[in-house]
Coordinates of C-alpha atoms in Angstrom, one line a residue:
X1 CA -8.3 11.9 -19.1
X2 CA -10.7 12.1 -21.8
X3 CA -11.1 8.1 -21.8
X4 CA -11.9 8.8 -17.8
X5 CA -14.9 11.6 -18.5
X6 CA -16.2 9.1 -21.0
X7 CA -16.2 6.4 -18.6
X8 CA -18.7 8.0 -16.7
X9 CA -20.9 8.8 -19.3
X10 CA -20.4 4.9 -20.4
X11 CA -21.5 4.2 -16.6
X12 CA -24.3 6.7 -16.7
X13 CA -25.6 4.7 -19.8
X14 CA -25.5 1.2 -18.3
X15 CA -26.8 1.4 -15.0
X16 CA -30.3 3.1 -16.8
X17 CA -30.3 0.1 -19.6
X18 CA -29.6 -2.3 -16.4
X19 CA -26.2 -3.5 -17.2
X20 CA -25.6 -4.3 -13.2
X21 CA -24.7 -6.8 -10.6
X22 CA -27.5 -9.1 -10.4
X23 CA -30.1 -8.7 -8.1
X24 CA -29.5 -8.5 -4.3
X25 CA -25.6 -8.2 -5.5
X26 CA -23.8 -4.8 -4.3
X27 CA -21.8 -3.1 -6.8
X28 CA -17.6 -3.2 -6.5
X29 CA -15.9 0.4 -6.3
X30 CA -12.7 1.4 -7.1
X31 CA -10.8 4.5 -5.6
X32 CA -7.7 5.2 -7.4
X33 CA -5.9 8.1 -4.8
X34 CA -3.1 10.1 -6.5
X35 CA -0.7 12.6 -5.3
X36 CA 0.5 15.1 -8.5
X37 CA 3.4 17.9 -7.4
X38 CA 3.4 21.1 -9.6
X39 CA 5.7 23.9 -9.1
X40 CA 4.2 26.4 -6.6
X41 CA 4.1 29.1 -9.4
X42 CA 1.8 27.1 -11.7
X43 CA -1.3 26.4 -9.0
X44 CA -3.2 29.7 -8.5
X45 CA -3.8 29.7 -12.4
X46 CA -4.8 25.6 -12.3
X47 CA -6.8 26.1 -9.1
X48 CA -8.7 29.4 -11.0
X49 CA -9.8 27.5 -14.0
X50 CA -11.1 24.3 -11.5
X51 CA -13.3 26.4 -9.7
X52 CA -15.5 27.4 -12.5
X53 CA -15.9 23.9 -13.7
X54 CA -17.8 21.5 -12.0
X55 CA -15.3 18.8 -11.4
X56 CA -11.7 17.8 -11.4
X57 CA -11.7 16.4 -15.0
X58 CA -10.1 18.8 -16.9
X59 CA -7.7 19.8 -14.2
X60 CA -6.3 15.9 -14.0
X61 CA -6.4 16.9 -17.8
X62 CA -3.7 19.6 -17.8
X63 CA -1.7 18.1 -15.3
X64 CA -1.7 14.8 -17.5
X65 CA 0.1 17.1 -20.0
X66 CA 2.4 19.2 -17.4
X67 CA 3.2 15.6 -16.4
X68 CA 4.5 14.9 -20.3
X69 CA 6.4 17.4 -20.5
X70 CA 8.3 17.3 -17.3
X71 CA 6.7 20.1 -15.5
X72 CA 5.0 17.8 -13.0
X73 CA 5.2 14.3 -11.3
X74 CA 3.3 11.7 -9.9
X75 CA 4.6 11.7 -6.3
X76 CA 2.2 9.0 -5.1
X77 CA -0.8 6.3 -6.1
X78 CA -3.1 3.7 -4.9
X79 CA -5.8 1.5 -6.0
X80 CA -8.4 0.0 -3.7
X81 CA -11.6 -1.9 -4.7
X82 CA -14.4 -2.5 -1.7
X83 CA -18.3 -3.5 -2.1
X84 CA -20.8 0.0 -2.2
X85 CA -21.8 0.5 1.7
X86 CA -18.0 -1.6 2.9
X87 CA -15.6 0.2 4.7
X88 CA -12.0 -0.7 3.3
X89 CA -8.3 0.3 4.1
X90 CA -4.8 0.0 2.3
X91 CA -1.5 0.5 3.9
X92 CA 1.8 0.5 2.2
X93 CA 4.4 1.7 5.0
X94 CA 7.7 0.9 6.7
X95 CA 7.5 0.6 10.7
X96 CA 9.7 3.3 11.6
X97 CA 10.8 2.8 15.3
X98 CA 12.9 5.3 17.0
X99 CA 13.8 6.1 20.7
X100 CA 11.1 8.3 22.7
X101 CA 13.4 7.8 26.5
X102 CA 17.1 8.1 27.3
X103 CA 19.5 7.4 30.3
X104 CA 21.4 10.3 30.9
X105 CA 25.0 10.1 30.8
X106 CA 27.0 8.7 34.0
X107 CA 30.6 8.6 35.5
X108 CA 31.8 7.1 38.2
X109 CA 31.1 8.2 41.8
X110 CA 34.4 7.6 43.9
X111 CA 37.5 8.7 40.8
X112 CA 40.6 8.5 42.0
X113 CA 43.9 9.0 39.7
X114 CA 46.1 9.0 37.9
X115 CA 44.1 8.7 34.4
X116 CA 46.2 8.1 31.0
X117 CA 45.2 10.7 28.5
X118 CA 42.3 9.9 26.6
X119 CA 40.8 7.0 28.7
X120 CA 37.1 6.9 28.0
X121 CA 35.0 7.0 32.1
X122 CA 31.7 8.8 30.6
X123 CA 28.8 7.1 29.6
X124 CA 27.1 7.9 26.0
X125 CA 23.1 8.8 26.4
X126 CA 21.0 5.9 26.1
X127 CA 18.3 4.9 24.3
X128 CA 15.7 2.8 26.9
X129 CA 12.1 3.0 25.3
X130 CA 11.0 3.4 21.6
X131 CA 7.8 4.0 19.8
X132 CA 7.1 2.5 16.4
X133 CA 6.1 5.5 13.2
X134 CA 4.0 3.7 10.6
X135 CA 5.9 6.1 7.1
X136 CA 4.4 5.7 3.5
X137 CA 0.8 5.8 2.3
X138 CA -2.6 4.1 3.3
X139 CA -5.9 5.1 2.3
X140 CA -9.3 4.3 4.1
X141 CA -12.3 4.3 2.1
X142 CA -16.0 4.2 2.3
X143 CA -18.4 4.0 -0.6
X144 CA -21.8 4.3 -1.3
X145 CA -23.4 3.8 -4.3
X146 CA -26.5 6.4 -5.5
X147 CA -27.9 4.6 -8.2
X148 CA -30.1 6.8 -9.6
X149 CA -27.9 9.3 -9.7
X150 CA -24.8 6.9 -10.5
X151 CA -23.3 8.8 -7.8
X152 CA -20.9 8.2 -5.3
X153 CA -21.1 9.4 -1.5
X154 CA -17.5 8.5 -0.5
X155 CA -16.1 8.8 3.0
X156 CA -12.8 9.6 2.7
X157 CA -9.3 9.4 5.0
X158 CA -6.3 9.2 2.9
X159 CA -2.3 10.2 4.3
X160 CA 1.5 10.3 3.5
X161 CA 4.0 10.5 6.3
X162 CA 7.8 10.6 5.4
X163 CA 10.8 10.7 6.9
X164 CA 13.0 13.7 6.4
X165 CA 15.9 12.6 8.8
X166 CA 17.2 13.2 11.9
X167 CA 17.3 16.5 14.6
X168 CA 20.5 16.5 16.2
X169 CA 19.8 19.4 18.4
X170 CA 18.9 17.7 21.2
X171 CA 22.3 18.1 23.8
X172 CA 25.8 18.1 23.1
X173 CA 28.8 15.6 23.2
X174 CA 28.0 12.3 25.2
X175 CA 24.3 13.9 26.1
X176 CA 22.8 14.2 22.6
X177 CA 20.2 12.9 21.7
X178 CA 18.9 12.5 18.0
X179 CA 14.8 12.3 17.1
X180 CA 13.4 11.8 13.9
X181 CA 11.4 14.1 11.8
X182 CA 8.8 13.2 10.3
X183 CA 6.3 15.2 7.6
X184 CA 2.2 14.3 7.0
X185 CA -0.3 14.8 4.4
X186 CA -3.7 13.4 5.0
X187 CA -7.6 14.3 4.9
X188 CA -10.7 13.3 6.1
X189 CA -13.5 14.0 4.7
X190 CA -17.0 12.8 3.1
X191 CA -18.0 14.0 0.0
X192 CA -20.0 12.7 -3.7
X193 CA -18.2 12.1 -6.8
X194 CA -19.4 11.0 -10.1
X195 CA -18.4 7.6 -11.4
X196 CA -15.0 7.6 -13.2
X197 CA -14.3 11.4 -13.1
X198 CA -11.1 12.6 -11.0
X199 CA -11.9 15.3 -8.4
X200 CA -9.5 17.3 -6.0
X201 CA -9.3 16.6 -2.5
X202 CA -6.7 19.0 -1.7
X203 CA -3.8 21.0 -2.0
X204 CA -0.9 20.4 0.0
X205 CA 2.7 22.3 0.8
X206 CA 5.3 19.6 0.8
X207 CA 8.2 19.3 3.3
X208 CA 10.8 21.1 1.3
X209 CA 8.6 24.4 0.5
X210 CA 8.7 25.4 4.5
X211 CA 12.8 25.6 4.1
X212 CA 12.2 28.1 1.1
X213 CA 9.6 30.6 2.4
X214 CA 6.3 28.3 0.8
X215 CA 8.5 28.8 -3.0
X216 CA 9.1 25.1 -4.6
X217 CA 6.2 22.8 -5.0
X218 CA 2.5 22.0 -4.1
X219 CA 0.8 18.6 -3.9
X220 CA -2.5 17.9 -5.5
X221 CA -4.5 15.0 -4.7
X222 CA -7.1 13.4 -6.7
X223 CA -9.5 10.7 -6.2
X224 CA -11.3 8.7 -9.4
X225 CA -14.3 6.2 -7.6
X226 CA -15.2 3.9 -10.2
X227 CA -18.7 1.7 -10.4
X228 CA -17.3 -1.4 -11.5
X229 CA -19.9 -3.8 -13.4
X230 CA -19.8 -7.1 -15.1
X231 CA -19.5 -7.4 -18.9
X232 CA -22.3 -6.3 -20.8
X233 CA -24.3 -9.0 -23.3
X234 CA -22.5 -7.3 -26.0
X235 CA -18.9 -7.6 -24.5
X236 CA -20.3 -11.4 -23.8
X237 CA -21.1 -12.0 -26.9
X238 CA -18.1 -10.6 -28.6
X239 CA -15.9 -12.8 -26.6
X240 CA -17.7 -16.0 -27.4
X241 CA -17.3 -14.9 -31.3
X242 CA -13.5 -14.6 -31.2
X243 CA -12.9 -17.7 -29.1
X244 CA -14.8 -19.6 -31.9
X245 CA -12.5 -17.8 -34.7
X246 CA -9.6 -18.7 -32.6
X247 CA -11.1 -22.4 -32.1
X248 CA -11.7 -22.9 -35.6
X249 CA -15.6 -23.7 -35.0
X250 CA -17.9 -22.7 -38.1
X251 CA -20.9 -20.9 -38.1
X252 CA -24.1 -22.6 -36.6
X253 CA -22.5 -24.9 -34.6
X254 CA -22.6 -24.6 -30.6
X255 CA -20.2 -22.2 -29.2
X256 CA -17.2 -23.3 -27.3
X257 CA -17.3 -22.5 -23.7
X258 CA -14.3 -21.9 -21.5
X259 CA -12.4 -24.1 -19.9
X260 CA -13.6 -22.5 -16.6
X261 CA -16.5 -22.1 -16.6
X262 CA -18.8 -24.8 -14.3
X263 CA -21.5 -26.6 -15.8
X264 CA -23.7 -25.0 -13.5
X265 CA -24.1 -22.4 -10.1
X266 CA -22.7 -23.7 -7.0
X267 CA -24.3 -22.9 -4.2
X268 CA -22.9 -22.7 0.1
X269 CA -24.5 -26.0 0.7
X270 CA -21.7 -27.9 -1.0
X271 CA -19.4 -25.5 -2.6
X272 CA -16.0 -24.6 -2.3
X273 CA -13.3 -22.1 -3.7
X274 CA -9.5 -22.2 -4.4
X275 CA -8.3 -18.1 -4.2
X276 CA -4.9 -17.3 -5.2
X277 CA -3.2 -14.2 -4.2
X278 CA -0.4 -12.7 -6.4
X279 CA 2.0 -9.7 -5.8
X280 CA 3.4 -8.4 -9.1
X281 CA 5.6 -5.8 -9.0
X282 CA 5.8 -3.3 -11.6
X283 CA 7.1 0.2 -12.5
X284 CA 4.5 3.3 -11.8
X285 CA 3.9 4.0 -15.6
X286 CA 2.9 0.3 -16.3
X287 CA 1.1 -0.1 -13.2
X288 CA -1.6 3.3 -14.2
X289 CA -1.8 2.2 -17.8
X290 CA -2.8 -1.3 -16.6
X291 CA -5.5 0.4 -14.3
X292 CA -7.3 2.8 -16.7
X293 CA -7.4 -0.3 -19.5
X294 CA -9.7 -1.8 -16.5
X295 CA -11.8 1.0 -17.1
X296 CA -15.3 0.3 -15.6
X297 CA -15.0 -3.8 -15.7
X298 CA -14.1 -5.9 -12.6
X299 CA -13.2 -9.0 -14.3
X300 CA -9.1 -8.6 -14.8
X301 CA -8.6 -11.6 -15.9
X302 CA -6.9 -10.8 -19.3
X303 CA -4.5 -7.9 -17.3
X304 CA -3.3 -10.6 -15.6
X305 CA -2.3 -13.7 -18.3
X306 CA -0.9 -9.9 -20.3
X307 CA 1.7 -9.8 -17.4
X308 CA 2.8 -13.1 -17.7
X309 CA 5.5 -12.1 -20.3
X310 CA 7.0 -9.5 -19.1
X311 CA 7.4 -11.5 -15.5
X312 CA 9.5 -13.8 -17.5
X313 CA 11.1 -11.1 -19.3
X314 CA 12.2 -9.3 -16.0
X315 CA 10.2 -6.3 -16.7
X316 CA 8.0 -7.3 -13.6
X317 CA 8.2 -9.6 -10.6
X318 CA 6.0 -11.7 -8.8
X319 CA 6.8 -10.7 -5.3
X320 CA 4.3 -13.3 -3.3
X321 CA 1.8 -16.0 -4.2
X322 CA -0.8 -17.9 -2.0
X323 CA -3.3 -20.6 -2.6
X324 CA -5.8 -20.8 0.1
X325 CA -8.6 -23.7 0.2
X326 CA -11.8 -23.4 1.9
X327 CA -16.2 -24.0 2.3
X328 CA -17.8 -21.3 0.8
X329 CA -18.9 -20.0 4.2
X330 CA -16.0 -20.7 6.3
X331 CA -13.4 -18.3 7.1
X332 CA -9.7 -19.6 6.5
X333 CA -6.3 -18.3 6.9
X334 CA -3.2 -19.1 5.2
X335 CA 0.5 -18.0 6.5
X336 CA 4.0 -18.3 4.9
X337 CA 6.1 -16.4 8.2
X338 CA 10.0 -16.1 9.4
X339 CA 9.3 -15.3 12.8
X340 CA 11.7 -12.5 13.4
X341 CA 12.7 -11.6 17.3
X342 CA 14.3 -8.4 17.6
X343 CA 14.8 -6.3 21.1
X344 CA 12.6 -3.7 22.5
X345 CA 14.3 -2.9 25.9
X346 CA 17.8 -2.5 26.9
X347 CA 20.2 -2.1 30.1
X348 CA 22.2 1.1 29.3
X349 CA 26.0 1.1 29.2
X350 CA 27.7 1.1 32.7
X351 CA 30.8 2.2 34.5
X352 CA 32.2 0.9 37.1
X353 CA 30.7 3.1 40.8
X354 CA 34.7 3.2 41.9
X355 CA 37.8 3.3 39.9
X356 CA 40.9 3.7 41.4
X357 CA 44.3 4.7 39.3
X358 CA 46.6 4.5 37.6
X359 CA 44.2 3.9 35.3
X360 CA 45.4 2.5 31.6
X361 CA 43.8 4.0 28.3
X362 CA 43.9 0.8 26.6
X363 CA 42.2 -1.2 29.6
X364 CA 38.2 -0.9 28.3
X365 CA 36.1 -0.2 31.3
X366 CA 32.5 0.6 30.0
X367 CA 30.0 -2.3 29.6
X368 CA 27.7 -1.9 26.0
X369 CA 24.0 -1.5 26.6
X370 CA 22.6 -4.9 26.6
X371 CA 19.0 -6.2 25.1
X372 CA 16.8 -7.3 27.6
X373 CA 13.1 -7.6 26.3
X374 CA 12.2 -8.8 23.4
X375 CA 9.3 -9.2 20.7
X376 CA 8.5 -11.4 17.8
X377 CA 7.1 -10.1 14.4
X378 CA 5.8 -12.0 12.0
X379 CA 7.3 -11.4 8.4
X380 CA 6.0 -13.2 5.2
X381 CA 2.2 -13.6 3.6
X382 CA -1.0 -14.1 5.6
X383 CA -4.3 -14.4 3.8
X384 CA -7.5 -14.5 5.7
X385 CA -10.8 -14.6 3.6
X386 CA -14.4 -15.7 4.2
X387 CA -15.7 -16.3 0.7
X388 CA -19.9 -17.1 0.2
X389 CA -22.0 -16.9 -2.6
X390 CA -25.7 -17.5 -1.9
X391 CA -27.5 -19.8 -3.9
X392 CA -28.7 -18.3 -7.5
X393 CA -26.2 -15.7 -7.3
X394 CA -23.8 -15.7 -9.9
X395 CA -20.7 -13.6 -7.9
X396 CA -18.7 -14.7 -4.9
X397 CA -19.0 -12.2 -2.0
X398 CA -15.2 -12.2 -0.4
X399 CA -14.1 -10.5 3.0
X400 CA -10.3 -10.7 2.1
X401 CA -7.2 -9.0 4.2
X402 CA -4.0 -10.0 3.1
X403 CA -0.5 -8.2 4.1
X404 CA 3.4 -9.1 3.5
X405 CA 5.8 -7.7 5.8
X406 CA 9.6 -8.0 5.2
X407 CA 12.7 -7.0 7.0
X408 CA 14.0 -4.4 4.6
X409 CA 17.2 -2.4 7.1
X410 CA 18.5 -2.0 9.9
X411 CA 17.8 1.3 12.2
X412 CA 21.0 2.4 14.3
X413 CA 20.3 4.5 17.5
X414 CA 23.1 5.8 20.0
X415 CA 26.4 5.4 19.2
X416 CA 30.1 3.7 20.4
X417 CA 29.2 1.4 23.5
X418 CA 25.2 2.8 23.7
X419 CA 24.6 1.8 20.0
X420 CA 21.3 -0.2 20.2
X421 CA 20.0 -1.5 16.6
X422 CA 16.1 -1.6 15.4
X423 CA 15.0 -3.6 12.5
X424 CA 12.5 -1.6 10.0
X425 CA 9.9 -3.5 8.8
X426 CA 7.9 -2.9 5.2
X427 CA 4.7 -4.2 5.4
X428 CA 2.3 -4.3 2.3
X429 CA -1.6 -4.8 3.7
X430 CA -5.0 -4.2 3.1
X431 CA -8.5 -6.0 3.6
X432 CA -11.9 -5.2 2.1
X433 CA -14.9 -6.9 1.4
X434 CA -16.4 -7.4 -2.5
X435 CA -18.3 -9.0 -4.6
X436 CA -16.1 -10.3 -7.8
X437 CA -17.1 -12.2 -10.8
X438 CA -16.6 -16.4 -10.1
X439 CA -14.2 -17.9 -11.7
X440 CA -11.9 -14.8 -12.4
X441 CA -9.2 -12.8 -11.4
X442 CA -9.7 -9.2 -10.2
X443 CA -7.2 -6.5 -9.2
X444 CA -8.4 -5.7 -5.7
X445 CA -5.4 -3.4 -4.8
X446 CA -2.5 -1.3 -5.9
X447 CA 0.3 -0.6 -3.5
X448 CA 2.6 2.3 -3.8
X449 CA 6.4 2.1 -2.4
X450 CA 7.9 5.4 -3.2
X451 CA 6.4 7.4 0.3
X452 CA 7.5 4.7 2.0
X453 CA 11.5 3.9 0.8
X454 CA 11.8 7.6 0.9
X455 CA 13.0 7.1 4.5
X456 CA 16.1 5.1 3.0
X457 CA 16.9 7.7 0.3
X458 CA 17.0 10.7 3.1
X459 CA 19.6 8.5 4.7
X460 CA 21.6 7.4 2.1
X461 CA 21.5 10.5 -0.3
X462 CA 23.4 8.7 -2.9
X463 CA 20.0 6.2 -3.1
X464 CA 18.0 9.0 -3.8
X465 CA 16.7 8.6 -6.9
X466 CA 14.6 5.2 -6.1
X467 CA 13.0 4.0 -9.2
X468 CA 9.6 4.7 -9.3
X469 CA 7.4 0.9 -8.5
X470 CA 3.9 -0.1 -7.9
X471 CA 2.9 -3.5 -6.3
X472 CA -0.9 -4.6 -7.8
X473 CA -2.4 -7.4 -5.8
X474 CA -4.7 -9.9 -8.2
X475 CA -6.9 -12.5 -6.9
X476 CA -8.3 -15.5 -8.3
X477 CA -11.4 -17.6 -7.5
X478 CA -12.1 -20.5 -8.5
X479 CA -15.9 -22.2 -7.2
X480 CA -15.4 -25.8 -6.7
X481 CA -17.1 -28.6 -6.5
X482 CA -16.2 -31.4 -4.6
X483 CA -16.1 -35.2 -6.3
X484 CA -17.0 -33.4 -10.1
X485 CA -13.5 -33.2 -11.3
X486 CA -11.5 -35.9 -13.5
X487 CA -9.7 -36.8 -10.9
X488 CA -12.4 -39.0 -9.2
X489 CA -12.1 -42.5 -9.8

């Protein structure tokens, strides 16, 4: 946390000796949103020491340490980056859909005996309409750099819905019904931060304390906007010095230059770009020590190639990949979908109007409730972007949304011959709009997973304990240009 109040003084110091996005370039932001819980008893002290200090620094301090030791937990995180004066949004959720309309139960009108013992000539309650939940964490964000200042006015919506399970108070016998519960935190507010420094946004009473008279746990959240800038001439510099060491060139002799780097600025008139989208998934510890070694740069390029290893190792997995090829300019989309059809309206379960006796137990009577509308829903990677890069400008200005959505379980709703099925869908999206560095790969996005899968673990209690994972989404531009490559004959 220390590292984080010296990051702002760090961005203090550059933007007044001008190390900044070129002229006529916005500035990138990065909000990092985190949910801490702390047991109930420990907040009136923490909250007491935050308000006589000025920000939320040393309180992210001390529950850094209560976190150490076991006393508190990370419950929740995300990372966004967006351009200053760009509104943004991140979603990590599961499409939770669940009955809102039922047919009553029904016999038949005209019953005449004799009936064997235990013949089944009532309907179950069915399910006829549903609505679709979106459960798990998404973030909208709003930045705006003050320069002098180095400032940040941020507007501010952030929320966490789970699901805690099902009410089955609803009726008895063949006429219950079963609704969900569900349980929000969220905010919306606007507000200025300093750059790099963690401040509070609220407190809030998780779903467990209202079962135990407010006694268990509070949630803190925090928010950490970050100005991120270029590398420096120094940082330049220094790079250039150890790829010569590690090139073997001696003193006084030009320096090498990466293999990446074009000869000179493409411009919209004839340029192009190659952006590849990766999905690494990685566990929650890994994924917020990877963050804060970004510290104030954009340029991730060397966070990335480090995660190479442990992908082969197993330690992480690449989830998705995407290669999209378009004019600087144009807007282009890229897709990779399973077009799943699942059923949205159904026929409830029927009886026969008349039955007449004897009438045999073993003879089945009741038809099952039967699909009759049905909707398609695409599941795989889409990647839209509309990169430019005006002439003289040495960053690529990308408007990017990307999402994955997969088919992760199967919903049950109703039971015996009224049991209707729903799939639930995980879906993984954000989009923004930012200027990044050409030629290199930036983080522009951080999912979390453990608000989400919660749903599964209230189900199954055994699954409970779900490890822990983050999903950071990496980019990678490359500025082309056409006809300049080795490959022309």
């Amino acid at each position: 946390m220390r590292m984080q109040i010296a990051i702002a003084a760090t961005l203090s110091l550059a933007l007044s000796i001008g190390i900044e996005a070129a002229p006529g370039e916005p500035a990138p932001v990065g909000v990092f949103t985190e949910y801490i819980a702390v047991a109930h008893a420990e907040v009136p002290e923490l909250l007491r020491q935050y308000a006589e200090e000025d920000d939320g620094a040393l309180l992210r301090e001390r529950l850094g340490v209560l976190i150490e030791n076991g006393h508190a937990r990370i419950v929740e995180s995300s990372y966004l980056v967006t351009t200053s004066g760009q509104r943004a949004k991140l979603e990590s959720i599961r499409e939770w859909i669940y009955p809102t309309e039922f047919d009553p139960p029904e016999l038949p009108q005209d019953l005449t005996g004799p009936i064997a013992p235990g013949t089944d000539i009532i309907t179950e309650t069915n399910p006829t309409a549903y609505e679709m939940r979106p459960v798990g964490h998404s973030v909208e964000v709003d930045p705006v750099i003050q320069e002098e200042k180095g400032l940040i006015a941020l507007n501010f919506a952030p929320e966490i819905v789970s699901f805690l399970g099902n009410n089955e108070e609803f009726g008895e016998d063949e006429s219950q019904t079963v609704q969900p519960v569900f349980y929000s935190m969220k905010a919306q507010a606007a507000f200025v931060v300093a750059g790099g420094v963690p401040e509070l946004f609220g407190v809030y009473a998780p779903a467990n304390s209202f079962d135990h008279g407010g006694v268990g746990e509070r949630v803190l959240g925090f928010v950490t906007a970050t100005i991120l800038l270029p590398k420096s001439v120094a940082e330049e510099d220094e790079e250039k010095q150890s790829l010569a060491r590690i090139l073997g060139v001696p003193e006084g002799q030009p320096e090498p230059k990466p293999a990446d780097e074009d000869e000179e600025e493409s411009d919209e008139s004839g340029g192009q770009v190659t952006l590849l989208t990766e999905y690494i998934e990685v566990d929650a510890s890994t994924a917020h020590s990877l963050v804060s070694k970004l510290e104030h740069l954009i340029d991730a390029t060397a966070l990335r190639r480090g995660l190479d290893e442990p992908i082969k190792a197993g330690s992480a997995r690449l989830l998705e990949s995407s290669v999209l090829l378009t004019r600087l300019g144009q807007r282009a989309k890229t897709e990779s979908i399973l077009e799943y059809i699942y059923p949205t309206e159904f026929d409830p379960a029927e009886m026969p109007q008349a039955m007449k006796g004897p009438i045999d137990g073993k003879v089945r009577f009741m038809t099952s409730c039967g699909a009759t509308a049905f909707e398609m829903r695409p599941t795989g990677i889409t990647v839209e972007a509309d990169p430019s890069r005006a002439k003289g400008q040495r960053s690529v200005t990308l408007n990017i949304a990307s999402e994955t959505v997969r088919m992760a379980d199967m919903l049950t709703h109703g039971k015996d011959a009224a049991e209707a099925k729903q799939p639930l869908f995980e879906t993984l999206k954000f989009h923004s709009a930012v200027s990044v560095p050409a030629n290199a790969t930036v983080l522009l996005a951080m999912h979390g997973l453990e608000s989400a899968r919660a749903g599964k673990a209230a189900r199954e209690p055994e699954q409970a304990a779900v490890k822990d994972k983050r999903v950071l989404v990496f980019v990678t531009n490359r500025v082309r240009e056409p006809g300049a490559g080795p490959g022309k004959k």
